[in-house]
CSV table of C-alpha atoms in Angstrom, one decimal:
chain,number,residue,atom,x,y,z
J,295,MET,CA,21.8,78.8,24.3
J,296,LYS,CA,19.2,81.3,23.1
J,297,ILE,CA,16.0,79.9,21.8
J,298,ASP,CA,13.9,82.4,19.9
J,299,TRP,CA,10.6,81.6,21.5
J,300,ALA,CA,9.0,84.8,20.2
J,301,ALA,CA,9.8,83.8,16.6
J,302,LEU,CA,8.5,80.3,17.2
J,303,GLY,CA,5.4,81.7,18.8
J,304,SER,CA,4.7,84.0,15.9
J,305,VAL,CA,5.3,81.3,13.3
J,306,PHE,CA,2.8,79.2,15.3
J,307,GLY,CA,0.2,81.9,15.5
J,308,VAL,CA,0.5,83.2,12.0
J,309,SER,CA,0.4,79.7,10.5
J,310,LEU,CA,-2.7,78.9,12.5
J,311,VAL,CA,-4.6,82.0,11.8
J,312,VAL,CA,-3.7,82.4,8.1
J,313,THR,CA,-4.3,78.7,7.3
J,314,VAL,CA,-7.7,78.6,9.0
J,315,GLY,CA,-8.7,82.0,7.6
J,316,LEU,CA,-7.7,81.1,4.0
J,317,VAL,CA,-9.3,77.7,4.1
J,318,GLY,CA,-12.4,79.1,5.6
J,319,LEU,CA,-12.6,81.9,3.0
J,320,PHE,CA,-12.0,79.6,0.1
J,321,THR,CA,-14.6,77.1,1.3
J,322,LEU,CA,-17.1,80.0,1.6
J,323,GLY,CA,-16.3,80.9,-2.0
J,324,ILE,CA,-16.8,77.4,-3.2
J,325,VAL,CA,-20.1,77.1,-1.3
J,326,GLY,CA,-21.2,80.5,-2.6
J,327,LEU,CA,-20.6,79.4,-6.2
J,328,THR,CA,-22.7,76.3,-5.8
J,329,LYS,CA,-25.4,78.4,-4.2
J,330,LYS,CA,-25.4,80.6,-7.2
J,331,GLU,CA,-26.4,77.8,-9.4
J,332,SER,CA,-29.3,76.7,-7.2
J,333,ALA,CA,-30.6,80.2,-6.3
J,334,ARG,CA,-32.4,82.7,-8.5
J,335,GLY,CA,-32.3,86.5,-9.0
J,336,GLY,CA,-30.9,88.8,-6.3
J,337,SER,CA,-29.7,86.1,-4.0
J,338,ALA,CA,-27.8,84.4,-6.9
J,339,VAL,CA,-26.0,87.7,-7.6
J,340,LEU,CA,-25.2,88.1,-3.9
J,341,ALA,CA,-23.8,84.6,-3.6
J,342,ALA,CA,-21.7,85.1,-6.7
J,343,THR,CA,-20.3,88.4,-5.6
J,344,GLY,CA,-19.5,87.0,-2.1
J,345,ALA,CA,-17.8,84.0,-3.7
J,346,TYR,CA,-15.7,86.1,-6.0
J,347,ALA,CA,-14.7,88.4,-3.1
J,348,CYS,CA,-13.6,85.3,-1.2
J,349,PHE,CA,-11.5,84.1,-4.1
J,350,ALA,CA,-10.0,87.5,-4.7
J,351,ALA,CA,-8.9,87.6,-1.0
J,352,CYS,CA,-7.3,84.1,-1.5
J,353,ALA,CA,-5.6,85.2,-4.7
J,354,ALA,CA,-4.2,88.2,-2.9
J,355,ALA,CA,-2.8,85.9,-0.2
J,356,VAL,CA,-1.2,83.7,-2.9
J,357,ALA,CA,0.3,86.9,-4.5
J,358,TYR,CA,1.7,87.9,-1.1
J,359,GLY,CA,3.1,84.4,-0.7
J,360,ILE,CA,4.9,84.8,-4.1
J,361,HIS,CA,6.1,88.2,-3.0
J,362,LEU,CA,7.6,86.6,0.1
J,363,ILE,CA,9.4,84.0,-1.9
J,364,VAL,CA,10.8,86.4,-4.5
J,365,VAL,CA,11.9,89.2,-2.1
D,8,MET,CA,47.1,72.1,-8.8
D,9,GLU,CA,45.8,69.2,-10.7
D,10,HIS,CA,44.6,67.7,-7.4
D,11,ILE,CA,42.6,70.7,-6.6
D,12,THR,CA,41.0,70.7,-10.0
D,13,LEU,CA,40.0,67.0,-9.7
D,14,LEU,CA,38.7,67.5,-6.2
D,15,LEU,CA,36.8,70.6,-7.2
D,16,GLY,CA,35.2,68.8,-10.2
D,17,ILE,CA,34.2,65.9,-8.0
D,18,VAL,CA,32.7,68.2,-5.4
D,19,ILE,CA,30.7,70.2,-8.0
D,20,VAL,CA,29.3,67.0,-9.5
D,21,THR,CA,28.5,65.6,-6.1
D,22,ALA,CA,26.8,68.8,-5.1
D,23,LEU,CA,24.6,68.6,-8.2
D,24,VAL,CA,23.8,64.9,-7.4
D,25,PHE,CA,22.8,66.0,-3.9
D,26,ASP,CA,20.6,68.7,-5.5
D,27,PHE,CA,19.1,66.0,-7.7
D,28,THR,CA,18.3,63.7,-4.8
D,29,ASN,CA,16.9,66.7,-3.0
D,30,GLY,CA,14.6,67.3,-5.9
D,31,PHE,CA,13.1,63.8,-6.1
D,32,HIS,CA,13.1,63.3,-2.4
D,33,ASP,CA,11.0,66.5,-1.9
D,34,THR,CA,8.6,66.2,-4.8
D,35,ALA,CA,6.3,64.5,-2.3
D,36,ASN,CA,6.1,67.6,-0.1
D,37,ALA,CA,4.4,69.7,-2.8
D,38,MET,CA,2.7,67.0,-4.8
D,39,ALA,CA,1.8,64.0,-2.7
D,40,THR,CA,-1.6,65.2,-1.6
D,41,THR,CA,-2.3,66.6,-5.1
D,42,ILE,CA,-1.6,63.3,-6.6
D,43,SER,CA,-3.4,61.1,-4.1
D,44,THR,CA,-6.6,63.1,-4.2
D,45,GLY,CA,-6.5,63.1,-7.9
D,46,ALA,CA,-6.4,66.9,-8.3
D,47,LEU,CA,-3.6,66.4,-10.9
D,48,ARG,CA,-2.5,63.4,-12.8
D,49,PRO,CA,0.9,62.2,-11.4
D,50,LYS,CA,2.9,63.1,-14.5
D,51,THR,CA,1.3,66.5,-14.7
D,52,ALA,CA,1.9,67.2,-11.0
D,53,VAL,CA,5.6,66.4,-11.1
D,54,ALA,CA,6.0,68.3,-14.4
D,55,MET,CA,4.4,71.4,-12.8
D,56,SER,CA,6.5,71.0,-9.7
D,57,ALA,CA,9.7,70.7,-11.7
D,58,VAL,CA,9.0,73.8,-13.7
D,59,LEU,CA,8.2,75.8,-10.5
D,60,ASN,CA,11.4,74.5,-8.9
D,61,LEU,CA,13.4,75.7,-11.9
D,62,VAL,CA,11.7,79.1,-11.8
D,63,GLY,CA,12.3,79.3,-8.1
D,64,ALA,CA,16.0,78.7,-8.6
D,65,PHE,CA,16.2,81.8,-10.7
D,66,LEU,CA,14.0,83.9,-8.4
D,67,SER,CA,16.5,83.9,-5.6
D,68,VAL,CA,18.0,87.3,-4.9
D,69,GLU,CA,20.3,86.2,-2.2
D,70,VAL,CA,22.2,83.0,-2.5
D,71,ALA,CA,23.0,81.2,0.8
D,72,LYS,CA,26.3,82.6,2.0
D,73,THR,CA,26.7,79.7,4.4
D,74,ILE,CA,26.0,76.0,3.9
D,75,SER,CA,25.1,75.2,7.5
D,76,GLY,CA,23.8,78.5,8.8
D,77,GLY,CA,26.3,78.5,11.7
D,78,ILE,CA,25.9,74.9,12.8
D,79,ILE,CA,29.6,74.2,12.0
D,80,ASP,CA,32.5,76.5,11.9
D,81,GLU,CA,33.0,77.2,8.2
D,82,GLU,CA,36.2,79.1,8.7
D,83,GLY,CA,38.9,77.3,6.8
D,84,LEU,CA,36.5,74.5,5.8
D,85,ARG,CA,38.4,72.2,3.4
D,86,THR,CA,36.9,71.1,0.1
D,87,GLU,CA,37.2,67.4,1.2
D,88,VAL,CA,35.0,68.1,4.1
D,89,ILE,CA,32.3,69.4,1.9
D,90,PHE,CA,32.6,66.4,-0.3
D,91,ALA,CA,32.4,63.9,2.6
D,92,ALA,CA,29.3,65.7,3.9
D,93,LEU,CA,27.6,65.5,0.6
D,94,VAL,CA,28.4,61.7,0.4
D,95,GLY,CA,26.7,61.2,3.8
D,96,ALA,CA,23.7,63.3,2.8
D,97,ILE,CA,23.2,61.7,-0.6
D,98,LEU,CA,23.4,58.1,0.8
D,99,TRP,CA,20.9,59.0,3.6
D,100,ASN,CA,18.5,60.6,1.0
D,101,LEU,CA,18.7,57.5,-1.2
D,102,LEU,CA,18.2,55.1,1.7
D,103,THR,CA,15.1,56.9,3.1
D,104,TRP,CA,13.8,57.1,-0.5
D,105,LEU,CA,14.2,53.3,-0.8
D,106,LEU,CA,12.2,52.9,2.4
D,107,GLY,CA,9.7,55.4,1.2
D,108,LEU,CA,10.2,57.7,4.2
D,109,PRO,CA,10.0,61.5,3.9
D,110,SER,CA,13.0,62.9,5.7
D,111,SER,CA,14.6,66.4,5.6
D,112,SER,CA,17.3,66.8,3.0
D,113,SER,CA,18.7,69.8,4.8
D,114,HIS,CA,19.0,67.8,8.0
D,115,ALA,CA,20.8,65.1,6.1
D,116,LEU,CA,23.2,67.7,4.8
D,117,PHE,CA,23.7,69.1,8.3
D,118,GLY,CA,24.4,65.7,9.6
D,119,GLY,CA,26.9,64.9,6.9
D,120,LEU,CA,28.6,68.3,7.6
D,121,ILE,CA,28.7,67.7,11.3
D,122,GLY,CA,30.2,64.2,10.9
D,123,ALA,CA,32.8,65.3,8.4
D,124,ALA,CA,33.7,68.5,10.4
D,125,VAL,CA,34.1,66.6,13.6
D,126,MET,CA,36.4,64.0,11.9
D,127,SER,CA,38.3,66.9,10.3
D,128,ALA,CA,38.7,69.4,13.1
D,129,GLY,CA,37.2,67.9,16.2
D,130,TRP,CA,34.1,68.5,18.2
D,131,SER,CA,34.9,72.2,18.8
D,132,SER,CA,34.0,72.9,15.2
D,133,VAL,CA,30.4,72.1,15.9
D,134,ASN,CA,28.1,74.7,17.6
D,135,GLY,CA,26.0,72.4,19.8
D,136,SER,CA,23.5,75.1,20.7
D,137,THR,CA,22.9,76.0,17.1
D,138,VAL,CA,22.2,72.3,16.4
D,139,VAL,CA,19.5,72.5,19.1
D,140,THR,CA,17.9,75.8,17.9
D,141,LYS,CA,18.2,75.2,14.2
D,142,VAL,CA,17.6,71.4,13.9
D,143,LEU,CA,16.1,69.8,17.0
D,144,ILE,CA,13.5,72.4,18.1
D,145,PRO,CA,12.2,73.0,14.6
D,146,ALA,CA,12.0,69.3,14.1
D,147,VAL,CA,9.6,69.1,17.0
D,148,ALA,CA,7.8,72.3,16.2
D,149,ALA,CA,7.2,71.8,12.5
D,150,PRO,CA,4.8,68.9,12.5
D,151,VAL,CA,2.9,70.4,15.5
D,152,VAL,CA,2.5,73.8,13.9
D,153,ALA,CA,1.4,72.5,10.5
D,154,GLY,CA,-0.5,69.6,11.9
D,155,LEU,CA,-2.6,71.7,14.3
D,156,ALA,CA,-3.3,74.3,11.6
D,157,ALA,CA,-4.3,71.6,9.1
D,158,MET,CA,-6.5,69.9,11.6
D,159,LEU,CA,-8.5,73.0,12.5
D,160,ALA,CA,-8.7,74.0,8.8
D,161,THR,CA,-10.0,70.6,7.9
D,162,ARG,CA,-12.7,70.8,10.6
D,163,LEU,CA,-13.7,74.2,9.4
D,164,THR,CA,-13.8,73.4,5.7
D,165,TYR,CA,-16.0,70.3,6.4
D,166,ALA,CA,-18.2,72.3,8.7
D,167,ILE,CA,-18.8,75.0,6.0
D,168,GLY,CA,-18.6,72.8,2.9
D,169,ASP,CA,-20.9,70.0,4.1
D,170,ARG,CA,-23.9,72.2,3.2
D,171,ALA,CA,-22.9,72.1,-0.5
D,172,ASP,CA,-23.0,69.3,-3.0
D,173,ARG,CA,-19.8,67.3,-2.9
D,174,LYS,CA,-19.5,67.0,-6.6
D,175,ALA,CA,-19.9,70.8,-7.1
D,176,THR,CA,-17.2,71.7,-4.6
D,177,ALA,CA,-14.6,69.1,-5.9
D,178,LYS,CA,-13.5,71.4,-8.7
D,179,GLY,CA,-12.9,74.3,-6.3
D,180,TYR,CA,-10.9,72.2,-3.9
D,181,ARG,CA,-8.9,71.0,-6.8
D,182,ALA,CA,-7.9,74.5,-7.9
D,183,GLY,CA,-7.1,75.5,-4.3
D,184,GLN,CA,-4.9,72.5,-3.9
D,185,ILE,CA,-3.0,73.1,-7.1
D,186,ALA,CA,-2.4,76.7,-6.1
D,187,SER,CA,-1.0,75.9,-2.7
D,188,ALA,CA,1.1,73.0,-4.1
D,189,GLY,CA,2.5,75.4,-6.6
D,190,LEU,CA,3.6,77.8,-3.8
D,191,VAL,CA,5.3,75.0,-1.9
D,192,SER,CA,7.2,74.0,-5.1
D,193,LEU,CA,8.3,77.5,-5.8
D,194,ALA,CA,9.5,78.0,-2.2
D,195,HIS,CA,11.3,74.7,-2.4
D,196,GLY,CA,13.1,75.7,-5.6
D,197,THR,CA,14.2,79.0,-4.1
D,198,ASN,CA,15.4,77.6,-0.8
D,199,ASP,CA,17.0,74.3,-1.8
D,200,ALA,CA,18.5,75.1,-5.2
D,201,GLN,CA,20.1,78.1,-3.4
D,202,LYS,CA,21.6,75.8,-0.9
D,203,THR,CA,23.4,73.9,-3.7
D,204,MET,CA,24.5,77.1,-5.3
D,205,GLY,CA,25.9,78.1,-2.0
D,206,ILE,CA,27.9,74.8,-1.7
D,207,ILE,CA,29.3,75.0,-5.2
D,208,THR,CA,30.2,78.7,-4.7
D,209,LEU,CA,31.9,78.0,-1.4
D,210,ALA,CA,33.8,75.1,-3.0
D,211,LEU,CA,35.0,77.4,-5.8
D,212,VAL,CA,36.1,80.0,-3.3
D,213,THR,CA,38.0,77.5,-1.2
D,214,GLY,CA,39.5,76.1,-4.4
D,215,GLY,CA,40.7,79.6,-5.3
D,216,VAL,CA,38.7,79.8,-8.5
D,217,LEU,CA,36.4,82.6,-7.2
D,218,SER,CA,37.4,85.4,-4.9
D,219,PRO,CA,35.7,85.3,-1.5
D,220,GLY,CA,32.3,87.0,-1.3
D,221,SER,CA,31.6,86.8,-5.0
D,222,ASN,CA,28.2,85.8,-6.4
D,223,PRO,CA,27.7,82.4,-8.0
D,224,PRO,CA,28.4,82.4,-11.8
D,225,MET,CA,25.5,81.9,-14.2
D,226,TRP,CA,26.5,78.3,-14.9
D,227,VAL,CA,26.2,77.4,-11.3
D,228,ILE,CA,22.7,78.9,-11.0
D,229,LEU,CA,21.6,77.2,-14.2
D,230,SER,CA,23.0,73.7,-13.4
D,231,ALA,CA,21.7,73.8,-9.8
D,232,GLY,CA,18.2,74.8,-11.0
D,233,THR,CA,18.3,72.1,-13.7
D,234,ALA,CA,19.5,69.4,-11.3
D,235,ILE,CA,16.7,70.1,-8.8
D,236,ALA,CA,14.1,70.3,-11.6
D,237,LEU,CA,15.2,67.0,-13.1
D,238,GLY,CA,15.1,65.3,-9.8
D,239,THR,CA,11.6,66.7,-9.1
D,240,TYR,CA,10.4,65.6,-12.5
D,241,LEU,CA,11.7,62.0,-12.0
D,242,GLY,CA,9.5,62.0,-8.9
D,243,GLY,CA,10.2,60.1,-5.7
D,244,TRP,CA,7.2,58.0,-6.1
D,245,ARG,CA,7.9,55.9,-3.1
D,246,ILE,CA,7.8,58.9,-0.8
D,247,ILE,CA,4.8,60.4,-2.6
D,248,ARG,CA,2.9,57.1,-1.9
D,249,THR,CA,3.8,57.2,1.8
D,250,LEU,CA,2.9,60.8,2.2
D,251,GLY,CA,-0.2,60.8,0.0
D,252,LYS,CA,-1.7,57.4,0.8
D,253,GLY,CA,0.3,55.7,3.6
D,254,LEU,CA,-0.2,58.1,6.4
D,255,THR,CA,-3.9,58.7,6.0
D,256,ASP,CA,-6.6,58.6,3.4
D,257,LEU,CA,-7.1,62.0,2.0
D,258,ALA,CA,-10.2,63.4,0.5
D,259,PRO,CA,-10.0,66.6,-1.6
D,260,PRO,CA,-11.0,69.0,1.2
D,261,GLN,CA,-8.3,67.4,3.4
D,262,GLY,CA,-5.7,67.6,0.7
D,263,PHE,CA,-6.5,71.3,0.3
D,264,ALA,CA,-6.4,72.1,4.0
D,265,ALA,CA,-3.1,70.1,4.4
D,266,GLN,CA,-1.4,71.8,1.4
D,267,THR,CA,-2.5,75.3,2.4
D,268,SER,CA,-1.3,74.8,6.0
D,269,ALA,CA,2.0,73.5,4.7
D,270,ALA,CA,2.5,76.5,2.3
D,271,THR,CA,1.5,78.9,5.0
D,272,ALA,CA,3.8,77.4,7.7
D,273,ILE,CA,6.8,77.3,5.3
D,274,LEU,CA,6.4,80.9,4.1
D,275,ALA,CA,5.7,82.1,7.7
D,276,SER,CA,8.7,80.3,9.1
D,277,SER,CA,11.1,81.5,6.4
D,278,HIS,CA,9.7,85.1,6.6
D,279,ILE,CA,9.8,85.4,10.4
D,280,GLY,CA,13.1,83.7,10.7
D,281,PHE,CA,12.4,80.5,12.5
D,282,SER,CA,13.3,78.1,9.8
D,283,LEU,CA,11.2,74.9,9.6
D,284,SER,CA,11.9,71.8,7.5
D,285,THR,CA,9.6,71.6,4.5
D,286,THR,CA,9.4,67.8,4.8
D,287,GLN,CA,8.4,67.9,8.4
D,288,VAL,CA,5.9,70.6,7.9
D,289,CYS,CA,4.2,68.7,5.0
D,290,SER,CA,4.2,65.4,6.9
D,291,GLY,CA,2.7,67.1,9.9
D,292,ALA,CA,0.1,68.8,7.8
D,293,VAL,CA,-1.0,65.5,6.2
D,294,MET,CA,-1.3,63.9,9.6
D,295,GLY,CA,-3.3,66.9,10.9
D,296,SER,CA,-5.8,66.8,8.1
D,297,GLY,CA,-6.2,63.1,8.7
D,298,LEU,CA,-7.1,63.8,12.2
D,299,GLY,CA,-9.4,66.7,11.3
D,300,ARG,CA,-12.0,64.7,9.3
D,301,ARG,CA,-14.6,62.9,11.3
D,302,GLY,CA,-13.8,59.3,11.0
D,303,GLY,CA,-10.3,60.0,9.6
D,304,VAL,CA,-7.5,57.8,10.7
D,305,VAL,CA,-3.8,58.3,10.9
D,306,ARG,CA,-1.6,55.2,10.6
D,307,TRP,CA,0.5,55.8,13.6
D,308,SER,CA,2.8,52.9,12.8
D,309,THR,CA,3.9,54.7,9.6
D,310,ALA,CA,4.0,58.0,11.4
D,311,THR,CA,6.2,56.5,14.2
D,312,ARG,CA,8.7,55.1,11.6
D,313,MET,CA,8.8,58.4,10.0
D,314,LEU,CA,9.7,60.1,13.3
D,315,VAL,CA,12.4,57.5,14.0
D,316,ALA,CA,13.9,58.2,10.6
D,317,TRP,CA,13.9,62.0,11.4
D,318,CYS,CA,15.7,61.3,14.6
D,319,LEU,CA,18.2,59.1,12.8
D,320,THR,CA,18.8,61.5,10.0
D,321,LEU,CA,21.5,63.6,11.8
D,322,PRO,CA,23.5,60.8,13.3
D,323,ALA,CA,23.3,58.4,10.3
D,324,ALA,CA,24.3,61.0,7.7
D,325,GLY,CA,26.9,62.2,10.2
D,326,LEU,CA,28.5,58.7,10.6
D,327,VAL,CA,28.7,58.3,6.8
D,328,GLY,CA,30.1,61.8,6.5
D,329,ALA,CA,32.7,61.0,9.1
D,330,GLY,CA,33.6,57.8,7.4
D,331,ALA,CA,33.9,59.5,4.1
D,332,GLU,CA,36.1,62.2,5.7
D,333,VAL,CA,38.5,59.6,7.1
D,334,LEU,CA,38.9,58.3,3.6
D,335,THR,CA,39.3,61.6,1.8
D,336,LYS,CA,41.9,62.7,4.4
D,337,GLN,CA,44.2,60.1,2.9
D,338,GLY,CA,44.6,62.1,-0.3
D,339,THR,CA,43.6,61.8,-3.9
D,340,TRP,CA,43.2,58.0,-3.8
D,341,GLY,CA,40.9,58.3,-0.8
D,342,THR,CA,38.7,60.8,-2.5
D,343,VAL,CA,38.5,58.6,-5.6
D,344,VAL,CA,37.6,55.6,-3.4
D,345,THR,CA,35.0,57.6,-1.6
D,346,GLY,CA,33.5,58.6,-4.9
D,347,ALA,CA,33.5,54.9,-6.0
D,348,LEU,CA,31.9,53.8,-2.8
D,349,LEU,CA,29.2,56.5,-3.3
D,350,LEU,CA,28.5,55.2,-6.8
D,351,ALA,CA,28.4,51.6,-5.5
D,352,GLY,CA,26.1,52.5,-2.6
D,353,SER,CA,23.7,54.5,-4.8
D,354,GLY,CA,23.8,51.7,-7.4
D,355,THR,CA,22.9,49.1,-4.8
D,356,ILE,CA,20.0,51.1,-3.5
D,357,TRP,CA,18.8,51.6,-7.0
D,358,VAL,CA,18.9,47.9,-7.9
D,359,LEU,CA,17.1,47.1,-4.6
D,360,SER,CA,14.4,49.7,-5.5
D,361,ARG,CA,13.8,47.9,-8.8
D,362,ARG,CA,12.6,44.8,-7.0
D,363,LYS,CA,9.4,46.5,-6.0
D,364,PRO,CA,9.3,49.5,-8.1
D,365,VAL,CA,7.0,52.3,-7.3
D,366,THR,CA,6.2,54.2,-10.5
D,367,VAL,CA,3.8,56.7,-11.8
D,368,ASP,CA,1.5,53.8,-12.5
D,369,ASN,CA,1.1,52.4,-9.0
D,370,VAL,CA,1.8,55.5,-6.9
D,371,ASN,CA,-1.8,55.7,-5.7
D,372,ASP,CA,-2.1,52.0,-4.9
D,373,LEU,CA,-2.3,51.7,-1.2
D,374,ASP,CA,-1.2,48.0,-1.3
D,375,GLY,CA,2.4,47.3,-0.4
D,376,VAL,CA,3.1,50.8,0.9
D,377,GLY,CA,6.6,50.3,2.3
D,378,ASP,CA,6.3,46.6,1.7
D,379,ILE,CA,10.0,46.0,2.2
D,380,ASP,CA,11.1,43.1,4.2
D,381,ALA,CA,13.8,43.6,6.8
D,382,ALA,CA,16.1,41.4,4.8
D,383,GLU,CA,15.8,43.5,1.8
D,384,ALA,CA,16.4,46.7,3.8
D,385,ASP,CA,19.4,45.1,5.4
D,386,GLY,CA,21.0,44.4,2.0
D,387,GLY,CA,20.1,47.9,0.9
D,388,VAL,CA,22.5,49.7,3.2
D,389,PRO,CA,25.5,50.9,1.3
D,390,ALA,CA,28.9,49.5,2.1
D,391,GLU,CA,30.0,52.5,4.1
D,392,SER,CA,27.1,52.5,6.5
D,393,PRO,CA,27.9,51.1,10.0
D,394,GLY,CA,26.0,48.1,11.3
D,395,VAL,CA,24.2,49.9,14.0
D,396,VAL,CA,22.5,52.1,11.5
D,397,THR,CA,21.7,49.1,9.4
D,398,ALA,CA,19.8,47.4,12.2
D,399,ALA,CA,18.0,50.6,13.1
D,400,ILE,CA,16.9,51.2,9.5
D,401,ALA,CA,15.6,47.7,9.2
D,402,ALA,CA,13.4,48.5,12.2
D,403,VAL,CA,11.9,51.6,10.6
D,404,ALA,CA,10.8,50.2,7.2
D,405,PRO,CA,7.2,51.1,7.0
D,406,PRO,CA,4.8,48.2,7.6
D,407,PRO,CA,2.1,47.3,5.2
D,408,ALA,CA,-0.7,49.9,5.5
D,409,GLY,CA,-3.4,49.3,8.1
D,410,PRO,CA,-7.0,48.5,7.4
D,411,LEU,CA,-8.7,50.8,4.9
D,412,VAL,CA,-11.3,53.2,6.0
D,413,GLU,CA,-13.3,53.8,2.9
D,414,ALA,CA,-15.1,51.0,1.2
D,415,ASP,CA,-14.2,52.2,-2.3
D,416,ALA,CA,-10.5,52.4,-1.5
D,417,ALA,CA,-10.7,48.9,-0.1
D,418,GLY,CA,-12.2,47.7,-3.4
D,419,THR,CA,-9.5,49.4,-5.4
D,420,ALA,CA,-6.7,47.9,-3.3
D,421,GLY,CA,-8.2,44.4,-3.5
D,422,VAL,CA,-8.3,44.5,-7.3
D,423,ASN,CA,-4.8,45.9,-7.4
D,424,THR,CA,-3.1,43.1,-5.5
D,425,PRO,CA,-2.3,40.9,-8.5
D,426,VAL,CA,-1.0,43.9,-10.4
D,427,VAL,CA,1.5,44.7,-7.7
D,428,GLU,CA,2.7,41.2,-7.5
D,429,LEU,CA,3.0,41.0,-11.2
D,430,GLN,CA,5.1,44.1,-11.2
D,431,ALA,CA,7.4,42.6,-8.7
D,432,THR,CA,8.2,39.6,-10.9
D,433,ILE,CA,8.3,41.3,-14.3
D,434,PRO,CA,11.6,43.0,-15.2
D,435,ALA,CA,10.9,46.6,-14.2
D,436,PRO,CA,10.4,49.4,-16.7
D,437,ASP,CA,12.2,52.6,-16.4
D,438,THR,CA,10.6,55.0,-13.9
D,439,GLY,CA,10.2,57.5,-16.6
D,440,SER,CA,8.4,55.2,-19.0
D,441,ALA,CA,4.7,55.8,-19.8
D,442,ALA,CA,1.7,53.8,-18.8
D,443,GLU,CA,2.1,50.0,-18.5
D,444,PRO,CA,-0.1,47.5,-20.1
D,445,THR,CA,-0.7,45.8,-16.8
D,446,ARG,CA,-2.5,48.9,-15.5
D,447,PRO,CA,-6.0,48.3,-17.0
D,448,ALA,CA,-6.7,45.6,-14.4
D,449,ALA,CA,-6.4,48.1,-11.7
D,450,VAL,CA,-8.7,50.7,-13.0
């Protein structure tokens, strides 16, 4: 019996890192957007830019996910 | 020749029925958290999942060339064996649906195949080590992987998001949840509809209609995609309720973390090549996110019953598959009898499910989650299932949900009690019917 521990380990590691990373990024984006509303001037722009950058990274991850499903 | 045609027809129809049960059994995986946190309304959620399943069925580039992925020896597999396996898998899917337990449809199919193959060609036709590496180890690994990821992600999102206003963040979590639920639906359509296409194609090849190694005809792809989408749209509300409300109480950030972890684990596992069961990944993710929130609770009694059902999936579907194979071996009449028993068993389960229907209207009511008495569960076992399994199933019917954590949830459930009782006595409406007049009392 050959158990592919390496594959299991990578599934484990990748799931953990990607999930925590994506959820963290997305939450930062959400928090950034709410900051934008309360802040004024330069810091509002900064918060909005950061938020959209986070969302863009998440969107890229979703696109990669669809790519994995299709191909 | 006529015999082959009849048998082939039966196998194709049965495979589509399995595909259909697979659809409504697995709606919960993608949509349970989305529905229970209110990110999407129940009807909208299942409609979205159905469309994505249909799209997923057409996205597949490579249709599964084997049914079991090497678990059984498919060389010279007879059409009857495929039929017997499907009977076992369908009945197990329906039974776990009646009990509201999420269990893996693929494992049910594997179990049915193993049982039927052993009865047909002996134990040597089963690769024991492949069963361990493809079924048993993933079954242990899946909930741990997804659960741990969901737990850490939930902790993180609460740590970061607590600084912001909860109302302002709700919309964002909603969008994130819908996106990851969509990914799970799409992946499900691609994987599971493909499986059915593989079965039908293999049956056509063994029946001599297609030449070996040919791709599935368009009508096979179309019908498999439609069957899984229809099943998804019908919605396995019982399982959605267990997964969305019965295991733990999910707030939007938890739902988002759970669904993202599930989508990631499913895609990572299928990409890296250590296949994990979607159902087990999603259940684990929900439990993990329940543990990740401060003050969150997992109802371990429901979780334990789910685990028992997972352990029983392979042997139970195997026993039914083996029984069905004994019958189909007898020739055409045996196949017809098996078909009739399948219909009778499914009909019985459906009638029993009408006693305490779970529909789009009460899917989010915590009350009466898995509120099935042992007696009712006993009666629900189809004629072909052996007594041992009956007793074991009676033992795994989920208990009434434990004490509620959140005050507002407790209030809702209290108000809902009369509605649930009312629905048990009134002749049940069709699952597909729109909102009921009894509903206003609950909201």
